[in-house]
Short mmCIF file of C-alpha atoms in Angstrom, two decimals:
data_model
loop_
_atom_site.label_atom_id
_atom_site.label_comp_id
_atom_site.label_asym_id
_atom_site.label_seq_id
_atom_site.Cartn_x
_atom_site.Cartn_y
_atom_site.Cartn_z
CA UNK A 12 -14.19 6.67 48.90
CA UNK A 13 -12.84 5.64 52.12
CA UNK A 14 -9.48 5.01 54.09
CA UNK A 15 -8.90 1.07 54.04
CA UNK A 16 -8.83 -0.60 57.52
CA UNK A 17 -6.41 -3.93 58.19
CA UNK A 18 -8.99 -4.98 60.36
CA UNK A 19 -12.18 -4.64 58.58
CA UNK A 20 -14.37 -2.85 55.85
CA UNK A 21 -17.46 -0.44 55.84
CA UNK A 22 -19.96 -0.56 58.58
CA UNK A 23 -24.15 -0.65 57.50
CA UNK A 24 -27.30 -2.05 59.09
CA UNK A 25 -27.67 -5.51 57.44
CA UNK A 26 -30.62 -7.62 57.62
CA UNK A 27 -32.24 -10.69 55.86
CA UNK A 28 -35.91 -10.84 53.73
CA UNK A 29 -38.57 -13.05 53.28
CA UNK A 30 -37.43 -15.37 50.71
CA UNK A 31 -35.59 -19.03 50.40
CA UNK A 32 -32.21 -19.09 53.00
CA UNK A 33 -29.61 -21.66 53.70
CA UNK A 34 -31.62 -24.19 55.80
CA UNK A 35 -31.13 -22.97 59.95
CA UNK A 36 -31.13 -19.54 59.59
CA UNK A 37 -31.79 -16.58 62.21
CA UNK A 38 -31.99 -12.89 62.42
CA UNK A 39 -30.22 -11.40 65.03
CA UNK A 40 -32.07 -8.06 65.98
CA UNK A 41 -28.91 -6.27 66.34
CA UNK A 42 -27.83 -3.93 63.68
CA UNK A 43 -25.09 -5.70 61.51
CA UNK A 44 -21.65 -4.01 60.88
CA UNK A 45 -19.84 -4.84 57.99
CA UNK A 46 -16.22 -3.39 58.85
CA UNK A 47 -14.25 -2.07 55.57
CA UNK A 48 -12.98 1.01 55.98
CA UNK A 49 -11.64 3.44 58.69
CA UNK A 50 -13.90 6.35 58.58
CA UNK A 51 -17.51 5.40 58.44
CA UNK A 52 -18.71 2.30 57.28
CA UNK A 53 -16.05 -0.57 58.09
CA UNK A 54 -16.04 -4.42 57.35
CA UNK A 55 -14.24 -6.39 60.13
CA UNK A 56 -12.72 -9.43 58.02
CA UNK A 57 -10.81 -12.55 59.08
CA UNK A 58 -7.99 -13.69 58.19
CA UNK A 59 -7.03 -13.09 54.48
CA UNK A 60 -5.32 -15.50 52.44
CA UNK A 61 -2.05 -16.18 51.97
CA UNK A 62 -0.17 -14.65 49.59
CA UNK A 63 0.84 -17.13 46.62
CA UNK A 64 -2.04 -19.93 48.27
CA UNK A 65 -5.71 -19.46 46.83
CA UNK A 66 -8.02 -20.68 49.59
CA UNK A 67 -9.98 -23.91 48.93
CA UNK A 68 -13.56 -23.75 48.29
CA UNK A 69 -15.32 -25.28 51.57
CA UNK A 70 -16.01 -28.98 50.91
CA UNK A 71 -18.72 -29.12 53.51
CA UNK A 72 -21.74 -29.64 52.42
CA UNK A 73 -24.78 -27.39 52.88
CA UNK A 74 -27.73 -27.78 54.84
CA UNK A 75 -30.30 -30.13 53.97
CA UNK A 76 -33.01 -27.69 51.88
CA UNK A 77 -35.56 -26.44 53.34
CA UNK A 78 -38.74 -24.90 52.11
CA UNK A 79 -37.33 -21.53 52.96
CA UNK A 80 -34.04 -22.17 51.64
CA UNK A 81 -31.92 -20.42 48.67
CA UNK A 82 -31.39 -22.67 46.59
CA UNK A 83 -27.41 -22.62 44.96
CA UNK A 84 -25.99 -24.93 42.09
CA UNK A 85 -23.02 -25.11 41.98
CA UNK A 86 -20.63 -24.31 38.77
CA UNK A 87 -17.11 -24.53 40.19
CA UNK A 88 -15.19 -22.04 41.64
CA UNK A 89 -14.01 -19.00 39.64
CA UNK A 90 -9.73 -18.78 40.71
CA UNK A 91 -8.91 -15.13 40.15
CA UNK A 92 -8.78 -14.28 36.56
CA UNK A 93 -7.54 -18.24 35.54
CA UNK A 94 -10.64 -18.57 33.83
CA UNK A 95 -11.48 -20.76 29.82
CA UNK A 96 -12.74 -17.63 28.46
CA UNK A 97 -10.59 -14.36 27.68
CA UNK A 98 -9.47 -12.60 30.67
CA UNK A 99 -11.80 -9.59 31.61
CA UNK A 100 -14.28 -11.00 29.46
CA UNK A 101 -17.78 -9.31 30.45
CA UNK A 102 -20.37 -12.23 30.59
CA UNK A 103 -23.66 -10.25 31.05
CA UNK A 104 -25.59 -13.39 32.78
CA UNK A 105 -23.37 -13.26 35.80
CA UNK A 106 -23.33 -11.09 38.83
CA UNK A 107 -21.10 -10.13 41.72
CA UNK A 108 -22.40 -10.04 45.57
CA UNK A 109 -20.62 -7.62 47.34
CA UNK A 110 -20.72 -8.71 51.85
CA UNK A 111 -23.66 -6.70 52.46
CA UNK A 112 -26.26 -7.54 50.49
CA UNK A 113 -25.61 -11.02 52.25
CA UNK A 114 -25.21 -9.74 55.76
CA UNK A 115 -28.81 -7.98 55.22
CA UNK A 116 -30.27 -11.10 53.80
CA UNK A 117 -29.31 -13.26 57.05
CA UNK A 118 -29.28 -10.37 59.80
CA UNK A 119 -30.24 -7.20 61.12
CA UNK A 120 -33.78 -4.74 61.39
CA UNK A 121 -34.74 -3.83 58.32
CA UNK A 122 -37.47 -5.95 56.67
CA UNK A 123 -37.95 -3.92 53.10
CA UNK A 124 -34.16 -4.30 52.84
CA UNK A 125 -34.10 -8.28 54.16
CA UNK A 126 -36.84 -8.78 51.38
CA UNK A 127 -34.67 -7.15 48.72
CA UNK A 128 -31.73 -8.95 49.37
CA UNK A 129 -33.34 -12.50 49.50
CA UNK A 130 -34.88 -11.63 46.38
CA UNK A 131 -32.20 -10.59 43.99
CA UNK A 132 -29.86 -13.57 45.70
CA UNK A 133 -32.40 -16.29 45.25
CA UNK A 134 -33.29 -15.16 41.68
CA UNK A 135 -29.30 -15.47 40.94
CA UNK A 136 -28.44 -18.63 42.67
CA UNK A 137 -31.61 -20.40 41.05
CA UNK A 138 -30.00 -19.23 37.79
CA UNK A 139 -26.25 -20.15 38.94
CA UNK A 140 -25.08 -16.29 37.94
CA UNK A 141 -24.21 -15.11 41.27
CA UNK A 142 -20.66 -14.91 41.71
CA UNK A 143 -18.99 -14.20 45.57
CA UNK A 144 -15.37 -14.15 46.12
CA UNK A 145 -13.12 -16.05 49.16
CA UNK A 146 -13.35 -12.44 51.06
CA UNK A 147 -17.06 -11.73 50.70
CA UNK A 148 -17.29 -14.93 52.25
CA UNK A 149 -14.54 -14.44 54.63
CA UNK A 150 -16.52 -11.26 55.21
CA UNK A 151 -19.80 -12.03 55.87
CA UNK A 152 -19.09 -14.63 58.66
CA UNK A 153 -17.38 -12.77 60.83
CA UNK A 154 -19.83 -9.12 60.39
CA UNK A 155 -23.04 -12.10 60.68
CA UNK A 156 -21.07 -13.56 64.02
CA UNK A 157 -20.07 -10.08 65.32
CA UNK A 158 -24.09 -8.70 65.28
CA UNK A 159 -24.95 -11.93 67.28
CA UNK A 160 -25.53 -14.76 64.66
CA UNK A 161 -24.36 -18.01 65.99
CA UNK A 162 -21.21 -19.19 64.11
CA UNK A 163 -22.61 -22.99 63.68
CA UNK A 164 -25.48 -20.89 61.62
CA UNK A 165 -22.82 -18.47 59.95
CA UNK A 166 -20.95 -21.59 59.08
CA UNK A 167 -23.95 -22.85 57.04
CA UNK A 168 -24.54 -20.41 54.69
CA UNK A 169 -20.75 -19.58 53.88
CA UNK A 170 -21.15 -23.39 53.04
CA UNK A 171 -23.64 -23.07 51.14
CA UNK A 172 -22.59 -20.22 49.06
CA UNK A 173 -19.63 -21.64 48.90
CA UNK A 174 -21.02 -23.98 46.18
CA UNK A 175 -21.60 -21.12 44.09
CA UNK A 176 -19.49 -19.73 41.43
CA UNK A 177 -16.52 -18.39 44.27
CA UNK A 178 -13.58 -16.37 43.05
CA UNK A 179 -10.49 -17.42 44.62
CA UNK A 180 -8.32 -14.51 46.09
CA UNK A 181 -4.89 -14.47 44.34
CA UNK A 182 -1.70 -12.71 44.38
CA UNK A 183 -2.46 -11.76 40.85
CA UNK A 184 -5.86 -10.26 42.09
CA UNK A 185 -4.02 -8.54 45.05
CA UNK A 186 -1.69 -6.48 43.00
CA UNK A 187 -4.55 -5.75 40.64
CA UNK A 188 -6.30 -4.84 43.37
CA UNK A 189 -3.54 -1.96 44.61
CA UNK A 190 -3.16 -0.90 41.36
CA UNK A 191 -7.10 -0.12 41.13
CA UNK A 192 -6.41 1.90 44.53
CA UNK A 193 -3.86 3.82 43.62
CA UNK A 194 -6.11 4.68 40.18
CA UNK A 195 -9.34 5.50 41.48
CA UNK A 196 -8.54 5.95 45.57
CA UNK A 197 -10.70 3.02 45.88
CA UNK A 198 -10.26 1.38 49.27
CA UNK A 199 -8.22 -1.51 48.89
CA UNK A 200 -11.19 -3.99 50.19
CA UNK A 201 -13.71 -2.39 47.68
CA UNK A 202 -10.98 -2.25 45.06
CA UNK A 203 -10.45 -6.27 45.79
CA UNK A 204 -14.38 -6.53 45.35
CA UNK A 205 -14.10 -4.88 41.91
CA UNK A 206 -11.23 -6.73 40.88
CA UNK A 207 -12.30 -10.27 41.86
CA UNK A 208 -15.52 -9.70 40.30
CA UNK A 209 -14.21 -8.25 36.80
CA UNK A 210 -12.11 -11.63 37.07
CA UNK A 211 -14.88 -13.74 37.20
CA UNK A 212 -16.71 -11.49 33.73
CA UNK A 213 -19.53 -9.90 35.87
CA UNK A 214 -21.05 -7.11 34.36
CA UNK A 215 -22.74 -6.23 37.57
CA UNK A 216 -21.52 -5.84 41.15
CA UNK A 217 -24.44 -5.54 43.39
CA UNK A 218 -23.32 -3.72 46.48
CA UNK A 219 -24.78 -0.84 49.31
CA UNK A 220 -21.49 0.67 49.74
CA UNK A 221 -20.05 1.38 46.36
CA UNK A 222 -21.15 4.53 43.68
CA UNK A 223 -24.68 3.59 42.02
CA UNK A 224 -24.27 3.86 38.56
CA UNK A 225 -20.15 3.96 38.91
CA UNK A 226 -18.53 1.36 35.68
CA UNK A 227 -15.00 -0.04 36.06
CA UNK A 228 -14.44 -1.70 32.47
CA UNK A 229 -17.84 -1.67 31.54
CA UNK A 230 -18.99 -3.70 34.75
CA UNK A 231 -21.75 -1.68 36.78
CA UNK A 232 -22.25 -1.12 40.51
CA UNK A 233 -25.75 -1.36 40.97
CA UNK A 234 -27.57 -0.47 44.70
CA UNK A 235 -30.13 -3.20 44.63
CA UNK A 236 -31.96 -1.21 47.42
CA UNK A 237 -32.38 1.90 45.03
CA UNK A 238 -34.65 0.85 42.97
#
């Protein structure tokens, strides 16, 4: 549990794996930091979206494919819990990606935990459950651009994940969000995570920072790097 930071969320070393990427990408040797919360590990975010306006998906297109490249398909973007099936629905196929399992895919020093992280992503994106949300995109560009990756790279794979399944930060998901706070004295960034991603009828949420093993309506946070 942590105190939530305005500026950021939880600080971690990140780094990327040997595995397909978004076409141009680098590893900056510096030790990511994903600010989130006050005390320890924070995730410096930018700008959040406005309250009442759900932030378009990026219409850029990703970088050509490369050999080394993770491959996404794209199945429309996920807006908060607006969604054909039953709200809260659990759809066991699909996952949630919390920032740092991308920011140690793309960047950082830690090869074992690079490799991880490419591997679980790519195996999702080839089978079009992974599921991010407006924030952990919001999220991962500016930790990646704050440990030294270039923002034109940065730029490319938020574009490229992007054309994933993306859940749109909403008011509704906001107020969820404080709600799940106040419950469980969740942060109010990891308690947005857990929301957007029981919105979008993950039954996982793969994420570093969170409890291993913790379930929030029968969705799991799983530690990929714990196994």
């Amino acid at each position: 549990m942590h105190e939530s930071d305005p500026l950021g969320r939880r600080q971690a070393g990140r780094e990327g794996a040997a595995g397909g990427l978004p076409a141009g990408d680098q590893l900056a040797s510096a030790r990511p930091a994903v600010h989130r919360d006050a005390g320890g590990v924070s995730r410096g975010r930018s700008p959040r979206p406005t309250p009442g306006r759900p932030v378009a998906r990026s219409r850029q297109a990703s970088p050509r494919a490369s050999s080394e490249e993770i491959q996404v398909r794209s199945r429309g973007a996920v807006r908060g819990s607006h969604r054909s099936s039953p709200a809260g629905r659990v759809v066991a196929e699909r996952s949630f990606f919390d920032t740092n399992i991308l920011v140690y895919a793309h960047a950082g020093d830690e090869p074992q935990k690079r490799k991880v992280a490419r591997k679980v992503l790519s195996t999702h994106l080839e089978d079009q459950t992974a599921v991010f949300s407006t924030q952990v995109l919001q999220e991962y560009f500016v930790a990646a651009t704050r440990i030294g990756l270039p923002a034109e790279i940065a730029q490319q794979h938020v574009a490229t994940y992007a054309q994933a399944n993306v859940v749109q930060v909403t008011t509704e998901l906001i107020l969820a969000a404080i709600d799940l706070h106040r419950l469980h004295k969740l942060s109010f960034w990891d308690a947005l995570i857990v929301r957007s991603a029981r919105a979008a009828g993950c039954s996982v949420l793969f994420s570093e920072d969170m409890k291993q093993g913790q379930s929030y309506e029968g969705m799991m946070i799983e530690n990929p790097f714990s196994r």
